[in-house]
Amino acid sequence: MPRSTIEGARALAFLRGRDYVLPQDLTDLVPDVLRHRLVLSYEALTEGLTPDEIIRRLMAQVAPPAKPLESRGRPAASA
């Protein structure tokens, strides 16, 4: 994943009022970051596929973590 995606997700989280990134931040950002990196084959063009459709299909295959912040903000258990 390009470093710009990580930095962009951090910036998006900040704009949304957080100091941490959620999977949704990446999901929202990935199409804009990756769209220009795809070069479609002739087959894809004749089938009417777009970069957005390919990215949507790829993102549908990747499941986000079930509980991304389960341990965030909880104090460590004392011994």
Short mmCIF file of N, CA and C in Angstrom, two decimals:
data_model
loop_
_atom_site.label_atom_id
_atom_site.label_comp_id
_atom_site.label_asym_id
_atom_site.label_seq_id
_atom_site.Cartn_x
_atom_site.Cartn_y
_atom_site.Cartn_z
N MET A 1 0.85 -1.16 0.00
CA MET A 1 0.00 0.00 0.00
C MET A 1 0.90 1.23 0.00
N PRO A 2 0.61 2.19 -0.85
CA PRO A 2 1.44 3.39 -0.91
C PRO A 2 1.44 4.15 0.42
N ARG A 3 2.57 4.72 0.75
CA ARG A 3 2.68 5.50 1.99
C ARG A 3 1.67 6.63 2.01
N SER A 4 1.36 7.16 0.85
CA SER A 4 0.37 8.25 0.80
C SER A 4 -0.98 7.80 1.34
N THR A 5 -1.30 6.53 1.21
CA THR A 5 -2.56 6.01 1.75
C THR A 5 -2.56 6.07 3.27
N ILE A 6 -1.46 5.70 3.86
CA ILE A 6 -1.36 5.71 5.32
C ILE A 6 -1.42 7.14 5.85
N GLU A 7 -0.64 8.02 5.24
CA GLU A 7 -0.64 9.42 5.67
C GLU A 7 -2.01 10.06 5.41
N GLY A 8 -2.61 9.73 4.29
CA GLY A 8 -3.94 10.26 3.98
C GLY A 8 -4.99 9.79 4.98
N ALA A 9 -4.90 8.53 5.39
CA ALA A 9 -5.85 8.01 6.38
C ALA A 9 -5.66 8.70 7.72
N ARG A 10 -4.42 8.99 8.08
CA ARG A 10 -4.17 9.73 9.32
C ARG A 10 -4.77 11.14 9.24
N ALA A 11 -4.60 11.78 8.10
CA ALA A 11 -5.16 13.13 7.92
C ALA A 11 -6.68 13.08 7.95
N LEU A 12 -7.27 12.09 7.30
CA LEU A 12 -8.73 11.96 7.29
C LEU A 12 -9.26 11.71 8.70
N ALA A 13 -8.60 10.88 9.46
CA ALA A 13 -9.00 10.64 10.85
C ALA A 13 -8.92 11.94 11.65
N PHE A 14 -7.87 12.71 11.45
CA PHE A 14 -7.72 13.99 12.14
C PHE A 14 -8.86 14.93 11.79
N LEU A 15 -9.20 15.01 10.50
CA LEU A 15 -10.32 15.86 10.07
C LEU A 15 -11.64 15.40 10.66
N ARG A 16 -11.73 14.13 10.95
CA ARG A 16 -12.94 13.57 11.56
C ARG A 16 -12.89 13.64 13.09
N GLY A 17 -11.86 14.28 13.63
CA GLY A 17 -11.79 14.51 15.06
C GLY A 17 -11.15 13.41 15.88
N ARG A 18 -10.33 12.57 15.23
CA ARG A 18 -9.67 11.48 15.94
C ARG A 18 -8.18 11.56 15.77
N ASP A 19 -7.44 10.99 16.73
CA ASP A 19 -5.99 10.91 16.60
C ASP A 19 -5.55 9.49 16.26
N TYR A 20 -6.46 8.69 15.79
CA TYR A 20 -6.18 7.31 15.39
C TYR A 20 -7.00 6.98 14.14
N VAL A 21 -6.51 6.03 13.37
CA VAL A 21 -7.14 5.64 12.10
C VAL A 21 -8.04 4.44 12.32
N LEU A 22 -9.21 4.49 11.73
CA LEU A 22 -10.14 3.35 11.72
C LEU A 22 -10.13 2.71 10.34
N PRO A 23 -10.52 1.45 10.24
CA PRO A 23 -10.60 0.81 8.92
C PRO A 23 -11.47 1.60 7.94
N GLN A 24 -12.50 2.25 8.42
CA GLN A 24 -13.38 3.03 7.54
C GLN A 24 -12.63 4.20 6.89
N ASP A 25 -11.65 4.76 7.58
CA ASP A 25 -10.85 5.84 7.00
C ASP A 25 -10.11 5.33 5.76
N LEU A 26 -9.52 4.15 5.88
CA LEU A 26 -8.82 3.56 4.73
C LEU A 26 -9.79 3.20 3.62
N THR A 27 -10.92 2.62 3.98
CA THR A 27 -11.92 2.23 2.99
C THR A 27 -12.40 3.44 2.20
N ASP A 28 -12.57 4.55 2.88
CA ASP A 28 -13.03 5.77 2.21
C ASP A 28 -11.95 6.38 1.32
N LEU A 29 -10.70 6.17 1.66
CA LEU A 29 -9.60 6.81 0.96
C LEU A 29 -9.02 5.99 -0.20
N VAL A 30 -9.07 4.69 -0.08
CA VAL A 30 -8.42 3.81 -1.06
C VAL A 30 -8.82 4.09 -2.51
N PRO A 31 -10.09 4.26 -2.84
CA PRO A 31 -10.42 4.52 -4.25
C PRO A 31 -9.71 5.75 -4.82
N ASP A 32 -9.63 6.82 -4.05
CA ASP A 32 -8.98 8.03 -4.54
C ASP A 32 -7.48 7.85 -4.71
N VAL A 33 -6.87 7.05 -3.86
CA VAL A 33 -5.42 6.85 -3.92
C VAL A 33 -5.04 5.87 -5.02
N LEU A 34 -5.82 4.82 -5.20
CA LEU A 34 -5.45 3.77 -6.15
C LEU A 34 -5.99 3.95 -7.56
N ARG A 35 -7.01 4.74 -7.73
CA ARG A 35 -7.67 4.87 -9.04
C ARG A 35 -6.67 5.17 -10.17
N HIS A 36 -5.80 6.10 -9.98
CA HIS A 36 -4.86 6.50 -11.04
C HIS A 36 -3.73 5.50 -11.25
N ARG A 37 -3.59 4.53 -10.35
CA ARG A 37 -2.51 3.54 -10.47
C ARG A 37 -2.90 2.35 -11.35
N LEU A 38 -4.18 2.22 -11.67
CA LEU A 38 -4.63 1.08 -12.47
C LEU A 38 -4.55 1.38 -13.96
N VAL A 39 -4.02 0.43 -14.69
CA VAL A 39 -4.01 0.51 -16.14
C VAL A 39 -4.86 -0.66 -16.62
N LEU A 40 -6.00 -0.34 -17.20
CA LEU A 40 -6.94 -1.39 -17.60
C LEU A 40 -6.50 -2.05 -18.90
N SER A 41 -6.72 -3.36 -18.96
CA SER A 41 -6.41 -4.11 -20.18
C SER A 41 -7.51 -3.85 -21.21
N TYR A 42 -7.23 -4.25 -22.43
CA TYR A 42 -8.23 -4.11 -23.49
C TYR A 42 -9.48 -4.89 -23.13
N GLU A 43 -9.30 -6.07 -22.55
CA GLU A 43 -10.45 -6.89 -22.15
C GLU A 43 -11.32 -6.15 -21.14
N ALA A 44 -10.69 -5.55 -20.16
CA ALA A 44 -11.44 -4.82 -19.13
C ALA A 44 -12.19 -3.65 -19.77
N LEU A 45 -11.55 -2.96 -20.69
CA LEU A 45 -12.20 -1.82 -21.35
C LEU A 45 -13.40 -2.27 -22.18
N THR A 46 -13.26 -3.39 -22.90
CA THR A 46 -14.38 -3.86 -23.72
C THR A 46 -15.53 -4.39 -22.86
N GLU A 47 -15.21 -4.85 -21.65
CA GLU A 47 -16.26 -5.30 -20.73
C GLU A 47 -16.90 -4.13 -19.98
N GLY A 48 -16.38 -2.94 -20.20
CA GLY A 48 -16.95 -1.76 -19.56
C GLY A 48 -16.53 -1.58 -18.11
N LEU A 49 -15.47 -2.27 -17.70
CA LEU A 49 -15.00 -2.11 -16.33
C LEU A 49 -14.31 -0.76 -16.17
N THR A 50 -14.45 -0.20 -15.00
CA THR A 50 -13.79 1.05 -14.66
C THR A 50 -12.84 0.79 -13.50
N PRO A 51 -11.87 1.67 -13.30
CA PRO A 51 -11.01 1.51 -12.12
C PRO A 51 -11.82 1.47 -10.82
N ASP A 52 -12.86 2.28 -10.73
CA ASP A 52 -13.69 2.27 -9.52
C ASP A 52 -14.35 0.92 -9.28
N GLU A 53 -14.80 0.29 -10.35
CA GLU A 53 -15.44 -1.03 -10.21
C GLU A 53 -14.43 -2.08 -9.76
N ILE A 54 -13.24 -2.04 -10.31
CA ILE A 54 -12.20 -3.00 -9.92
C ILE A 54 -11.82 -2.79 -8.46
N ILE A 55 -11.66 -1.54 -8.04
CA ILE A 55 -11.32 -1.25 -6.64
C ILE A 55 -12.45 -1.69 -5.73
N ARG A 56 -13.69 -1.45 -6.14
CA ARG A 56 -14.85 -1.87 -5.33
C ARG A 56 -14.84 -3.38 -5.14
N ARG A 57 -14.55 -4.12 -6.19
CA ARG A 57 -14.50 -5.58 -6.11
C ARG A 57 -13.37 -6.04 -5.19
N LEU A 58 -12.22 -5.41 -5.32
CA LEU A 58 -11.09 -5.76 -4.45
C LEU A 58 -11.39 -5.47 -2.98
N MET A 59 -11.97 -4.32 -2.72
CA MET A 59 -12.28 -3.94 -1.34
C MET A 59 -13.35 -4.86 -0.74
N ALA A 60 -14.23 -5.38 -1.56
CA ALA A 60 -15.26 -6.31 -1.08
C ALA A 60 -14.64 -7.63 -0.62
N GLN A 61 -13.44 -7.94 -1.12
CA GLN A 61 -12.77 -9.18 -0.76
C GLN A 61 -11.97 -9.07 0.54
N VAL A 62 -11.77 -7.85 1.02
CA VAL A 62 -10.96 -7.62 2.22
C VAL A 62 -11.87 -7.25 3.38
N ALA A 63 -11.90 -8.12 4.38
CA ALA A 63 -12.76 -7.86 5.54
C ALA A 63 -12.00 -7.00 6.56
N PRO A 64 -12.65 -5.94 7.08
CA PRO A 64 -11.99 -5.14 8.11
C PRO A 64 -11.95 -5.91 9.42
N PRO A 65 -11.09 -5.51 10.33
CA PRO A 65 -11.04 -6.18 11.64
C PRO A 65 -12.40 -6.08 12.33
N ALA A 66 -12.77 -7.12 13.05
CA ALA A 66 -14.07 -7.13 13.73
C ALA A 66 -14.15 -6.08 14.82
N LYS A 67 -13.09 -5.95 15.62
CA LYS A 67 -13.06 -4.98 16.72
C LYS A 67 -11.73 -4.24 16.66
N PRO A 68 -11.63 -3.21 15.83
CA PRO A 68 -10.33 -2.57 15.64
C PRO A 68 -9.78 -1.85 16.86
N LEU A 69 -10.61 -1.42 17.78
CA LEU A 69 -10.13 -0.64 18.93
C LEU A 69 -10.44 -1.32 20.25
N GLU A 70 -10.52 -2.62 20.26
CA GLU A 70 -10.92 -3.34 21.48
C GLU A 70 -10.02 -3.01 22.66
N SER A 71 -8.72 -2.87 22.45
CA SER A 71 -7.82 -2.64 23.59
C SER A 71 -7.42 -1.19 23.72
N ARG A 72 -7.82 -0.33 22.83
CA ARG A 72 -7.41 1.08 22.87
C ARG A 72 -8.06 1.80 24.05
N GLY A 73 -7.26 2.50 24.79
CA GLY A 73 -7.77 3.33 25.87
C GLY A 73 -8.04 2.61 27.18
N ARG A 74 -7.87 1.32 27.21
CA ARG A 74 -8.07 0.58 28.45
C ARG A 74 -6.76 0.53 29.21
N PRO A 75 -6.83 0.77 30.50
CA PRO A 75 -5.58 0.68 31.28
C PRO A 75 -5.09 -0.75 31.35
N ALA A 76 -3.80 -0.89 31.44
CA ALA A 76 -3.20 -2.23 31.54
C ALA A 76 -3.57 -2.83 32.91
N ALA A 77 -3.80 -4.12 32.90
CA ALA A 77 -4.14 -4.80 34.15
C ALA A 77 -2.93 -4.82 35.06
N SER A 78 -3.14 -4.50 36.31
CA SER A 78 -2.03 -4.50 37.25
C SER A 78 -1.82 -5.90 37.80
N ALA A 79 -0.58 -6.23 38.06
CA ALA A 79 -0.22 -7.57 38.51
C ALA A 79 -0.42 -7.74 39.99
#
